[in-house]
Amino acid sequence: MLLRMLNRAEEGIISLLLVAMTLLVFVEVVMRFVFDSGFLWAQELTLHLSAWFVLFGVSYGLKVGAHIGVDAFIKKLPEIGQRVFSVIAVLLSLAYCGLFIYGSWIYLAKMKKIQIELEDLPIQTWIAHSILVIGLVFLSIRLLQLLWHIIKGDVTGFSHKTEAEESMHLAEELASESERLDEEKK
Amino acid sequence: MTTATLFILLFFCMLIGMPISIALGFSSIVTILLFSHDSLASIALKLFESLSEHYTLLAIPFFILSSSFLSTGGVAKRLIRFAIDCVGHIKGGLAMASVMACMLFAAVSGSSPATVAAIGTIVIAGMVRSGYPESFAAGVITNAGTLGILIPPSIVMLVYSAATEVSAAKMFMAGFIPGIMMGLMLMAAIYVVARIKHLPSQPWPGFREIMSSGFSASGGLMLIVIVLGSIYGGIASPTEAAAVSAVYAFLVSVFGYRDMGPLKGKPWRHSGEGAVAMVSRNLWQSLLTFPRALVDKEIQHTVLDAAKVSIMLLFIIANAMLFAHVLTTERIPHVIADTIVHWGLEPWMFLIVMNLLLLAAGNFMEPSAILLIMAPILFPIATKLGIDPIHLGIIMVVNMEIGMLTPPVGLNLFVTAGITGNSIGWVIKAVLPWLLLLLLFLILITYIPQISLFLPEYLDKLQGYK
């Protein structure tokens, strides 16, 4: 129950960030054309929302298999080989997260010490940039989960959904619709 | 040594199935740690800045959002009806209309596989019913679907401008003529085949029907007019045009077409309803829809889908910028460029080599990933040889189109195999004659830069820049 609520919250936050970015730019355009004015802070806010959107969403992307990758080679191996290479891939990805979390931590600590605000918005830089650590910690947690599943043998590696698979739902929707129409004719 | 480390790490990570984004970031950060003096803190900041300092990048999520609202079966059907009314009466007209529908849907959706899935499902069956060979129908659609990344607005072009800092607006201008030209080439080839094989034509529908189907398709078509009009006219940046088009797409699909959301299935006019009753009913229904749209399952799902794709692409781009940073600071492309100039390689020879390289890469990776890895390497070399950056971009995009038709990663092949229920081998055979046409087109684009450069230069002149 709690887990499902957390999932919904995660999806909600991601969608909300995307919609907020879109509307901000849209309102800015309308302001410029209709009222010939604008907000000084809008651009900085939009760009920071976009950084939060991406870094917060990366771990979600891993969960739903949104990240693209090359699996032409690894799919040719026997299952045990796939799992061994996938474990290496996950460990290297964790190293990536580790390096970035460490680097971000040093950077954020410095920013907190010198107390700089963003250019246009009255927000502390270290707070605005804190998503670097948050997002990558989430990514590490999801990578550890994946590692556990690979070792247990539930999955053989990263799941990469291609655009082609994503597009097939359109085809299915149309095909089922035309079948329904055919039946109605009979 | 630096170069070797970077590329060996990158290829190893990609081969073992790491997500391309992490593979790019990991190989870059390790190379930086080993061979340069940048601190980890500054690299972390760079990753953040690549997302928070590039306003043009925002066009990518906005266009993806707008296309996910309009990439629906309903829009596909309206565009197909309009296309058949326009060119269906010519010999082989159904096939030509499919190409036209692909071009229009491609412009609205910006995605090649989605175009094949949406248009192909309807028209391939339709063409077979009216007496076309199935392999002919499948070949045409699989090919025409690739136009999705060439006809602006195109997400792949935005990725190219992100990788090279070439103006996205210029790329959108440059893709227009090649896109139309490729469509016309396909149609001309279809006409010739239709004459030889005596393929059927449709009856002439009459102007009333064309007007009516044109009106019904205009909701989707207006999007192209708004986006291209405002960018070509220089009144809005691609980012702003994309945000407007996302809001427009939401309004059209929820309130106009009613393909999704609370109004789905509710007609504009019930039979026998008076004009006043209709207007007032639609008015209060639409007003009620705004709050209900916020909690609508289907709309939430559409937004989340767009978010997933955007996050994936932007995260690759952020990491690719680190990769490009390593390339530039280590002056890797410059060294290659100097070597090439030293060998006395002419620009036309370089273009052949580049095309072969990109075609090979297209067999294994998706277009945006290839562009982000290859563009930062090829771009400085091409500039040194005097090749126009915009022309280079169009050549790369056309190469990516071909990559969607070649196994093992040809996305369009998989979609066509899925919708026709045939094997990949069968689809490849069906596509082959049309693929040759696309290769001919690639040669034309590569060696006649004016095809790509005419429109951007002309528009520049109109606005008095030159």
XYZ file of C-alpha atoms in Angstrom:
652
model
C 0.000 0.000 0.000
C 2.698 2.419 1.094
C 4.817 1.234 -1.805
C 2.018 1.899 -4.266
C 1.512 5.387 -2.861
C 5.230 6.095 -3.202
C 5.092 4.911 -6.812
C 2.137 7.152 -7.568
C 3.889 10.071 -5.877
C 7.016 9.508 -7.968
C 5.038 9.416 -11.209
C 3.050 12.441 -10.104
C 6.135 14.520 -9.340
C 7.731 13.655 -12.685
C 4.589 14.531 -14.661
C 4.064 17.691 -12.654
C 7.613 18.918 -13.333
C 7.174 18.371 -17.078
C 3.807 20.129 -17.157
C 5.119 23.009 -15.035
C 8.078 23.560 -17.399
C 5.807 23.538 -20.434
C 3.289 25.936 -18.948
C 5.995 28.315 -17.718
C 7.458 28.704 -21.192
C 3.959 28.906 -22.691
C 2.909 31.672 -20.296
C 6.157 33.499 -20.991
C 5.417 33.431 -24.742
C 1.857 34.656 -24.174
C 3.116 37.439 -21.906
C 5.599 38.556 -24.518
C 3.153 38.605 -27.408
C 0.033 39.859 -25.671
C 1.333 42.082 -22.880
C 4.800 42.791 -24.232
C 6.401 41.926 -20.902
C 7.902 38.938 -19.138
C 9.382 37.594 -15.942
C 13.062 37.928 -15.314
C 13.165 34.742 -13.242
C 11.163 32.516 -15.587
C 14.064 31.181 -17.624
C 16.200 30.259 -14.640
C 13.261 28.575 -12.945
C 12.370 26.580 -16.074
C 15.926 25.408 -16.535
C 16.230 24.312 -12.921
C 12.908 22.510 -13.139
C 14.279 20.687 -16.166
C 17.406 19.623 -14.263
C 15.241 18.369 -11.372
C 12.918 16.635 -13.829
C 15.757 14.700 -15.465
C 17.831 13.871 -12.387
C 14.791 12.921 -10.316
C 13.405 10.849 -13.181
C 16.561 8.900 -14.049
C 15.936 6.218 -11.436
C 12.295 5.946 -12.509
C 13.528 5.483 -16.079
C 15.689 2.585 -14.921
C 12.699 0.988 -13.184
C 10.460 1.122 -16.260
C 13.241 0.254 -18.739
C 13.162 3.604 -20.535
C 16.944 3.903 -20.973
C 18.206 2.774 -24.347
C 21.238 0.555 -24.733
C 22.886 -1.908 -27.065
C 21.832 -5.501 -26.470
C 22.635 -7.015 -29.879
C 25.848 -8.553 -28.508
C 24.844 -9.595 -25.037
C 21.622 -11.298 -26.194
C 23.773 -13.740 -28.209
C 25.402 -15.157 -25.052
C 24.062 -18.075 -22.985
C 22.023 -16.998 -19.956
C 24.834 -17.348 -17.434
C 27.109 -15.201 -19.619
C 24.429 -12.547 -19.909
C 24.069 -12.444 -16.153
C 27.819 -12.242 -15.516
C 28.248 -9.324 -17.931
C 25.143 -7.628 -16.590
C 26.501 -7.835 -13.039
C 29.697 -6.139 -14.278
C 27.591 -3.498 -16.052
C 25.570 -2.782 -12.917
C 28.714 -2.610 -10.751
C 30.314 -0.123 -13.169
C 27.081 1.903 -13.164
C 27.245 1.938 -9.370
C 30.826 3.179 -9.639
C 29.525 5.955 -11.896
C 26.938 6.909 -9.271
C 29.528 6.729 -6.520
C 31.944 9.055 -8.314
C 29.208 11.573 -9.065
C 27.688 11.458 -5.590
C 31.130 12.032 -4.066
C 31.899 14.898 -6.452
C 28.482 16.490 -5.965
C 28.817 16.215 -2.206
C 32.086 18.156 -2.214
C 30.574 20.744 -4.538
C 27.372 21.160 -2.518
C 29.336 21.394 0.750
C 31.412 24.227 -0.736
C 28.303 26.022 -1.972
C 26.700 25.681 1.446
C 29.781 27.111 3.085
C 29.959 30.223 0.902
C 26.167 30.724 0.832
C 25.668 31.827 -2.780
C 22.183 32.396 -4.168
C 21.060 31.708 -7.754
C 21.289 34.595 -10.237
C 17.617 35.556 -10.439
C 15.876 33.432 -7.845
C 16.368 33.985 -4.094
C 17.265 30.340 -3.514
C 20.489 28.970 -2.078
C 22.563 27.362 -4.844
C 23.309 24.281 -2.754
C 19.582 23.640 -2.316
C 18.828 24.218 -5.994
C 21.611 21.847 -7.026
C 20.993 19.245 -4.302
C 19.065 17.070 -6.786
C 22.459 15.904 -8.063
C 22.977 13.896 -4.876
C 19.306 12.986 -4.381
C 18.786 11.765 -7.942
C 21.962 9.717 -8.057
C 21.293 8.151 -4.639
C 17.883 7.047 -5.939
C 19.567 5.709 -9.066
C 22.028 3.729 -6.916
C 19.165 2.215 -4.905
C 17.414 1.084 -8.091
C 20.737 -0.274 -9.425
C 21.224 -2.286 -6.221
C 17.712 -3.686 -6.613
C 18.542 -4.644 -10.197
C 21.793 -6.271 -9.049
C 19.863 -8.344 -6.514
C 17.359 -9.450 -9.172
C 20.138 -10.434 -11.573
C 21.950 -12.455 -8.903
C 18.708 -14.167 -7.873
C 18.089 -14.960 -11.532
C 14.781 -13.081 -11.980
C 16.168 -11.048 -14.891
C 19.248 -11.344 -17.094
C 20.190 -7.687 -17.292
C 19.093 -4.108 -17.967
C 15.795 -3.917 -19.788
C 16.009 -1.637 -22.809
C 12.666 -0.886 -24.375
C 13.128 0.409 -27.901
C 11.003 3.031 -29.556
C 9.691 0.287 -31.838
C 8.189 -1.648 -28.926
C 6.730 1.556 -27.521
C 5.074 2.302 -30.863
C 3.382 -1.063 -31.086
C 0.630 -0.044 -28.669
C -0.603 2.364 -31.362
C -0.807 -0.497 -33.827
C -2.582 -2.736 -31.319
C -5.089 -0.033 -30.471
C -5.954 0.495 -34.146
C -6.063 -3.232 -34.937
C -8.413 -4.051 -32.053
C -10.621 -1.133 -33.059
C -10.967 -2.338 -36.657
C -11.708 -5.881 -35.423
C -14.511 -4.493 -33.301
C -15.912 -2.626 -36.296
C -15.758 -5.772 -38.431
C -17.708 -7.709 -35.825
C -20.335 -5.004 -35.610
C -20.822 -5.216 -39.391
C -21.485 -8.942 -39.129
C 46.500 6.772 -24.750
C 43.715 9.065 -23.544
C 41.766 8.464 -26.735
C 42.192 4.720 -26.460
C 41.045 4.658 -22.820
C 37.982 6.733 -23.598
C 36.820 4.695 -26.570
C 37.705 1.236 -25.258
C 35.827 1.956 -22.028
C 32.870 3.373 -23.915
C 32.553 0.437 -26.302
C 33.092 -2.123 -23.562
C 30.402 -0.554 -21.384
C 27.960 -0.367 -24.273
C 28.607 -3.948 -25.391
C 27.852 -5.408 -21.969
C 24.473 -3.705 -22.056
C 24.948 -0.629 -19.861
C 22.476 2.140 -20.662
C 24.163 4.390 -23.241
C 23.802 7.432 -20.987
C 25.715 5.847 -18.101
C 28.281 4.325 -20.481
C 29.037 7.791 -21.892
C 29.253 9.390 -18.461
C 31.306 6.613 -16.911
C 33.922 6.430 -19.674
C 34.239 10.236 -19.630
C 34.609 10.588 -15.875
C 37.199 7.797 -15.671
C 39.201 9.353 -18.518
C 39.096 12.741 -16.822
C 40.223 11.270 -13.502
C 43.119 9.404 -15.105
C 44.425 11.993 -17.527
C 43.390 15.476 -16.525
C 43.338 17.724 -13.502
C 39.623 18.492 -13.277
C 38.203 17.795 -9.825
C 35.243 15.501 -9.279
C 33.277 18.454 -7.928
C 33.707 20.400 -11.165
C 32.639 17.371 -13.217
C 29.499 16.980 -11.105
C 28.734 20.647 -11.627
C 29.232 20.183 -15.354
C 26.609 17.424 -15.420
C 24.144 19.713 -13.688
C 24.974 22.651 -15.918
C 24.479 20.633 -19.083
C 20.845 20.348 -17.977
C 20.403 23.798 -16.478
C 22.192 26.081 -18.925
C 20.840 25.086 -22.330
C 17.502 26.690 -23.008
C 17.258 25.175 -26.507
C 17.393 21.666 -25.037
C 13.972 22.271 -23.496
C 12.449 22.036 -26.964
C 13.028 18.280 -26.764
C 10.665 17.460 -23.866
C 8.087 19.922 -25.190
C 8.017 18.423 -28.675
C 7.867 14.923 -27.208
C 4.905 15.988 -25.088
C 3.098 17.537 -28.033
C 3.715 14.514 -30.220
C 2.475 12.095 -27.565
C -0.835 13.970 -27.477
C -1.217 13.836 -31.252
C 0.357 10.433 -32.047
C -3.000 8.728 -31.770
C -4.917 6.429 -34.032
C -7.585 9.096 -34.455
C -5.137 11.643 -35.877
C -3.639 8.978 -38.153
C -7.093 8.134 -39.546
C -7.941 11.770 -40.263
C -4.627 12.384 -42.039
C -5.017 9.200 -44.110
C -8.538 10.168 -45.182
C -7.300 13.604 -46.259
C -4.309 12.133 -48.124
C -6.444 9.587 -49.983
C -8.853 12.341 -51.038
C -5.950 14.419 -52.354
C -3.931 11.911 -54.391
C -5.970 8.688 -54.305
C -7.406 9.147 -57.798
C -3.972 8.901 -59.488
C -2.735 5.472 -60.590
C -1.180 3.784 -57.549
C -2.893 6.537 -55.583
C -3.501 4.575 -52.426
C 0.242 3.979 -52.063
C 1.002 7.639 -52.812
C -1.601 8.704 -50.285
C 0.073 6.465 -47.707
C 3.373 8.211 -48.366
C 1.684 11.586 -47.989
C -0.043 10.459 -44.786
C 3.325 9.261 -43.476
C 4.891 12.637 -44.239
C 2.112 14.525 -42.445
C 1.994 12.195 -39.457
C 5.790 12.229 -39.296
C 5.794 16.001 -39.045
C 3.226 15.910 -36.245
C 4.755 13.023 -34.296
C 8.465 13.463 -35.039
C 8.978 9.735 -34.587
C 9.629 7.202 -37.334
C 8.525 3.966 -35.623
C 5.327 5.625 -34.388
C 4.576 6.747 -37.944
C 4.971 3.241 -39.320
C 2.844 1.791 -36.517
C -0.004 4.281 -36.793
C -0.195 4.719 -40.576
C 0.968 1.211 -41.475
C -1.651 -0.629 -39.423
C -4.435 1.082 -41.354
C -3.078 1.459 -44.876
C -1.200 -1.803 -45.399
C -4.407 -3.772 -44.817
C -6.305 -1.279 -46.974
C -3.850 -1.550 -49.852
C -3.929 -5.346 -49.768
C -7.739 -5.233 -49.895
C -7.685 -3.064 -53.028
C -5.314 -5.387 -54.843
C -1.757 -4.245 -54.022
C 0.838 -6.929 -53.258
C 1.465 -6.986 -49.479
C 5.235 -6.743 -49.844
C 4.828 -3.608 -51.979
C 2.605 -1.970 -49.365
C 4.897 -2.926 -46.488
C 8.018 -1.728 -48.330
C 6.538 1.672 -49.119
C 5.304 2.339 -45.595
C 8.460 1.163 -43.836
C 10.444 3.561 -46.021
C 8.097 6.510 -45.871
C 8.025 6.173 -42.085
C 11.704 7.095 -41.879
C 10.793 10.613 -43.027
C 9.724 11.220 -39.436
C 13.212 12.296 -38.440
C 13.901 14.387 -41.564
C 10.702 16.433 -41.823
C 10.712 19.204 -39.214
C 9.900 19.512 -36.361
C 12.195 16.582 -35.691
C 13.569 15.465 -32.352
C 16.667 13.923 -33.929
C 17.557 17.338 -35.399
C 17.234 18.913 -31.958
C 19.621 16.269 -30.649
C 22.082 17.178 -33.411
C 21.921 20.849 -32.468
C 22.411 19.914 -28.823
C 25.549 17.985 -29.753
C 27.048 20.634 -32.023
C 25.436 23.941 -30.986
C 24.210 24.486 -34.548
C 20.993 26.525 -34.477
C 17.955 24.237 -34.218
C 15.860 26.746 -36.160
C 18.314 26.547 -39.081
C 18.178 22.748 -38.988
C 14.383 22.862 -39.130
C 14.594 25.113 -42.177
C 17.181 22.908 -43.852
C 15.196 19.683 -43.414
C 12.062 20.946 -45.125
C 13.066 20.714 -48.807
C 14.920 17.375 -48.477
C 11.905 15.929 -46.631
C 9.439 16.986 -49.329
C 11.867 15.875 -52.033
C 12.235 12.391 -50.563
C 8.451 12.082 -50.338
C 8.039 13.136 -53.978
C 10.764 10.720 -55.071
C 8.907 7.885 -53.368
C 5.646 8.939 -54.995
C 7.247 9.173 -58.440
C 8.687 5.681 -58.048
C 5.280 4.395 -56.968
C 3.681 5.980 -60.055
C 6.156 4.230 -62.351
C 5.576 0.874 -60.653
C 1.812 1.426 -60.742
C 1.916 2.070 -64.517
C 3.906 -1.106 -65.150
C 1.977 -3.344 -62.764
C -1.437 -1.768 -63.499
C -2.171 -1.006 -59.874
C -5.651 0.359 -59.136
C -6.670 3.966 -58.523
C -9.472 5.335 -56.316
C -12.497 7.236 -57.632
C -12.262 11.049 -57.554
C -13.974 12.062 -54.304
C -15.119 15.564 -55.306
C -14.196 18.911 -53.794
C -16.791 18.791 -51.030
C -15.206 15.643 -49.595
C -11.687 17.105 -49.883
C -12.807 20.220 -48.024
C -14.483 18.166 -45.335
C -11.545 15.788 -44.825
C -9.144 18.736 -44.990
C -11.094 20.445 -42.207
C -11.054 17.291 -40.129
C -7.282 16.911 -40.600
C -6.579 20.605 -40.009
C -6.377 20.187 -36.216
C -3.196 18.173 -36.669
C -1.936 20.080 -39.696
C -2.234 23.447 -37.936
C 0.438 22.251 -35.516
C 2.931 22.043 -38.379
C 1.858 25.498 -39.580
C 2.195 27.040 -36.112
C 5.594 25.522 -35.373
C 7.239 25.977 -38.754
C 5.565 29.335 -39.366
C 6.783 30.844 -36.122
C 10.289 29.427 -36.478
C 10.711 30.267 -40.179
C 9.240 33.716 -39.621
C 11.753 34.272 -36.834
C 9.102 35.249 -34.276
C 9.723 32.399 -31.820
C 12.630 30.174 -30.854
C 12.208 26.408 -31.275
C 11.810 26.091 -27.489
C 8.950 28.582 -27.392
C 7.322 27.096 -30.493
C 7.587 23.659 -28.890
C 5.920 24.809 -25.660
C 3.088 26.426 -27.617
C 2.697 23.315 -29.730
C 2.496 21.118 -26.604
C -0.330 23.234 -25.190
C -2.000 23.333 -28.616
C -1.705 19.543 -28.998
C -3.325 19.044 -25.593
C -6.232 21.325 -26.510
C -6.777 19.716 -29.912
C -6.658 16.118 -28.727
C -8.793 16.669 -25.616
C -11.248 19.367 -26.728
C -11.122 19.295 -30.547
C -10.658 15.706 -31.626
C -11.741 14.212 -28.290
C -9.441 11.233 -28.864
C -8.593 11.063 -25.172
C -9.705 12.460 -21.845
C -13.107 13.179 -20.287
C -14.789 14.179 -23.570
C -13.738 10.993 -25.379
C -16.561 9.588 -27.487
C -18.851 12.573 -26.921
C -19.841 13.959 -30.348
C -19.743 17.653 -31.219
C -23.314 17.366 -32.404
C -25.962 14.773 -31.546
C -28.259 13.908 -34.421
C -31.241 16.244 -34.449
C -29.703 18.687 -31.957
C -30.413 22.389 -32.571
C -27.553 24.838 -33.144
C -28.127 26.793 -29.914
C -28.439 23.629 -27.836
C -25.250 22.283 -29.396
C -23.198 25.387 -28.710
C -24.327 25.710 -25.113
C -23.879 21.982 -24.395
C -20.341 21.995 -25.821
C -19.529 25.135 -23.895
C -20.380 23.821 -20.450
C -18.961 20.401 -21.266
C -15.640 21.983 -22.226
C -15.559 24.133 -19.095
C -16.193 21.063 -16.957
C -13.419 19.246 -18.783
C -10.586 21.464 -17.537
C -10.664 20.279 -13.913
C -11.521 16.727 -14.953
C -8.584 16.579 -17.376
C -6.215 16.945 -14.411
C -7.297 13.639 -12.890
C -7.963 11.787 -16.138
C -6.118 8.447 -16.305
C -5.474 8.553 -20.032
C -4.073 12.080 -20.015
C -1.855 11.301 -17.021
C -0.607 8.248 -18.851
C 0.183 10.288 -21.971
C 2.135 12.879 -19.978
C 4.048 10.201 -18.096
C 4.933 8.462 -21.362
C 6.324 11.709 -22.738
C 8.212 12.248 -19.474
C 9.872 8.831 -19.700
C 11.180 9.425 -23.223
C 12.285 12.979 -22.392
C 14.181 11.904 -19.276
C 15.949 9.160 -21.204
C 16.993 11.506 -24.011
C 17.997 14.443 -21.819
C 20.044 12.203 -19.529
C 21.944 10.823 -22.521
C 22.512 14.376 -23.740
C 23.801 15.506 -20.332
C 26.312 12.656 -20.269
C 27.170 13.136 -23.922
C 28.126 16.719 -23.095
C 30.661 15.390 -20.607
C 31.905 13.091 -23.348
C 32.155 16.010 -25.770
C 33.991 17.979 -23.071
C 36.618 15.244 -22.816
C 36.942 15.125 -26.603
C 37.511 18.879 -26.848
C 39.863 19.256 -23.915
C 41.949 16.352 -25.204
C 41.714 17.850 -28.729
C 40.892 14.415 -30.154
C 38.821 15.543 -33.166
C 41.409 18.200 -33.985
C 44.187 15.646 -34.088
C 42.119 13.445 -36.397
C 41.271 16.465 -38.555
C 44.941 17.432 -38.859
C 45.836 13.882 -39.841
C 43.123 13.836 -42.481
C 44.211 17.179 -43.919
C 47.781 15.940 -43.849
C 46.788 12.867 -45.880
C 45.316 15.225 -48.447
C 41.829 13.716 -48.103
C 39.375 15.774 -50.142
C 36.007 16.792 -48.620
C 34.109 14.487 -51.008
C 36.231 11.532 -49.939
C 35.685 12.386 -46.296
C 31.940 12.459 -46.921
C 32.049 8.940 -48.371
C 33.993 7.657 -45.372
C 31.621 9.454 -43.008
C 28.548 8.003 -44.707
C 29.937 4.480 -44.521
C 30.825 4.958 -40.852
C 27.371 6.275 -39.995
C 25.612 3.548 -41.974
C 27.624 0.948 -40.078
C 26.837 2.570 -36.729
C 23.168 2.765 -37.714
C 23.070 -1.022 -37.672
C 23.715 -1.162 -33.957
C 22.429 1.961 -32.249
C 19.486 4.297 -32.208
C 19.691 7.611 -34.081
C 19.982 9.970 -31.119
C 22.710 7.896 -29.473
C 24.765 7.768 -32.681
C 24.434 11.500 -33.224
C 25.548 12.296 -29.698
C 28.644 10.108 -29.983
C 29.591 10.803 -33.606
C 28.642 14.449 -34.084
C 31.205 15.906 -31.639
C 33.919 13.883 -33.421
C 32.866 14.496 -37.031
C 31.815 18.113 -36.616
C 35.264 19.722 -36.089
C 36.727 17.614 -38.891
C 33.996 18.639 -41.308
C 34.342 22.308 -40.367
C 38.056 22.114 -41.023
C 37.368 20.647 -44.474
C 34.951 23.461 -45.233
C 31.698 21.500 -45.035
C 28.734 23.534 -43.857
C 27.571 22.478 -40.340
C 23.895 22.516 -41.357
C 24.581 20.459 -44.467
C 26.531 18.015 -42.301
C 23.549 17.734 -39.975
C 21.149 16.881 -42.782
C 23.550 14.252 -44.156
C 23.738 12.684 -40.707
C 19.959 12.672 -40.311
C 19.480 10.993 -43.719
C 22.029 8.362 -42.668
C 20.038 7.783 -39.504
C 16.928 7.256 -41.652
C 18.696 4.458 -43.488
C 19.831 3.044 -40.146
C 16.174 2.540 -39.224
C 15.836 0.136 -42.166
C 18.925 -2.009 -41.632
C 19.097 -4.973 -39.246
C 19.716 -5.798 -36.448
C 18.500 -2.545 -34.880
C 16.306 -1.179 -37.708
C 13.378 0.022 -35.621
C 10.999 0.378 -38.560
C 11.663 -3.208 -39.635
C 10.464 -4.469 -36.272
C 7.332 -2.382 -36.349
C 6.420 -3.526 -39.868
C 7.146 -7.154 -38.959
C 4.899 -6.684 -35.924
C 1.956 -5.154 -37.753
C 2.003 -7.469 -40.786
C 2.779 -10.613 -38.798
C 5.630 -11.524 -41.159
C 9.263 -12.351 -40.371
C 12.015 -9.719 -40.284
C 13.576 -11.434 -43.312
C 10.391 -10.933 -45.314
C 10.244 -7.247 -44.364
C 13.893 -6.711 -45.323
C 13.184 -8.171 -48.769
C 10.116 -5.958 -49.155
C 12.056 -2.863 -48.115
C 15.142 -3.485 -50.250
C 14.084 -1.833 -53.555
C 12.959 1.277 -51.668
C 16.124 1.286 -49.602
C 18.083 1.681 -52.849
C 16.019 4.783 -53.575
C 16.903 6.134 -50.143
C 20.605 5.476 -50.827
C 20.325 7.412 -54.094
C 18.712 10.210 -52.117
C 21.614 10.125 -49.642
C 24.078 10.583 -52.509
C 22.065 13.551 -53.815
C 21.912 15.157 -50.365
C 25.609 14.566 -49.756
C 26.892 16.047 -53.001
C 24.343 18.800 -53.651
C 24.512 20.967 -50.517
C 22.062 23.471 -52.050
C 19.162 21.072 -51.446
C 19.671 21.515 -47.716
C 21.061 25.033 -47.665
C 18.719 26.813 -50.070
C 15.841 27.445 -47.658
C 17.845 28.611 -44.612
C 19.911 30.954 -46.775
C 16.828 32.259 -48.560
C 15.027 32.949 -45.277
C 18.127 34.678 -43.931
C 18.121 36.921 -46.980
C 14.427 37.703 -46.491
C 15.146 38.825 -42.957
C 18.042 40.900 -44.168
C 20.939 39.094 -42.510
C 22.933 38.717 -45.687
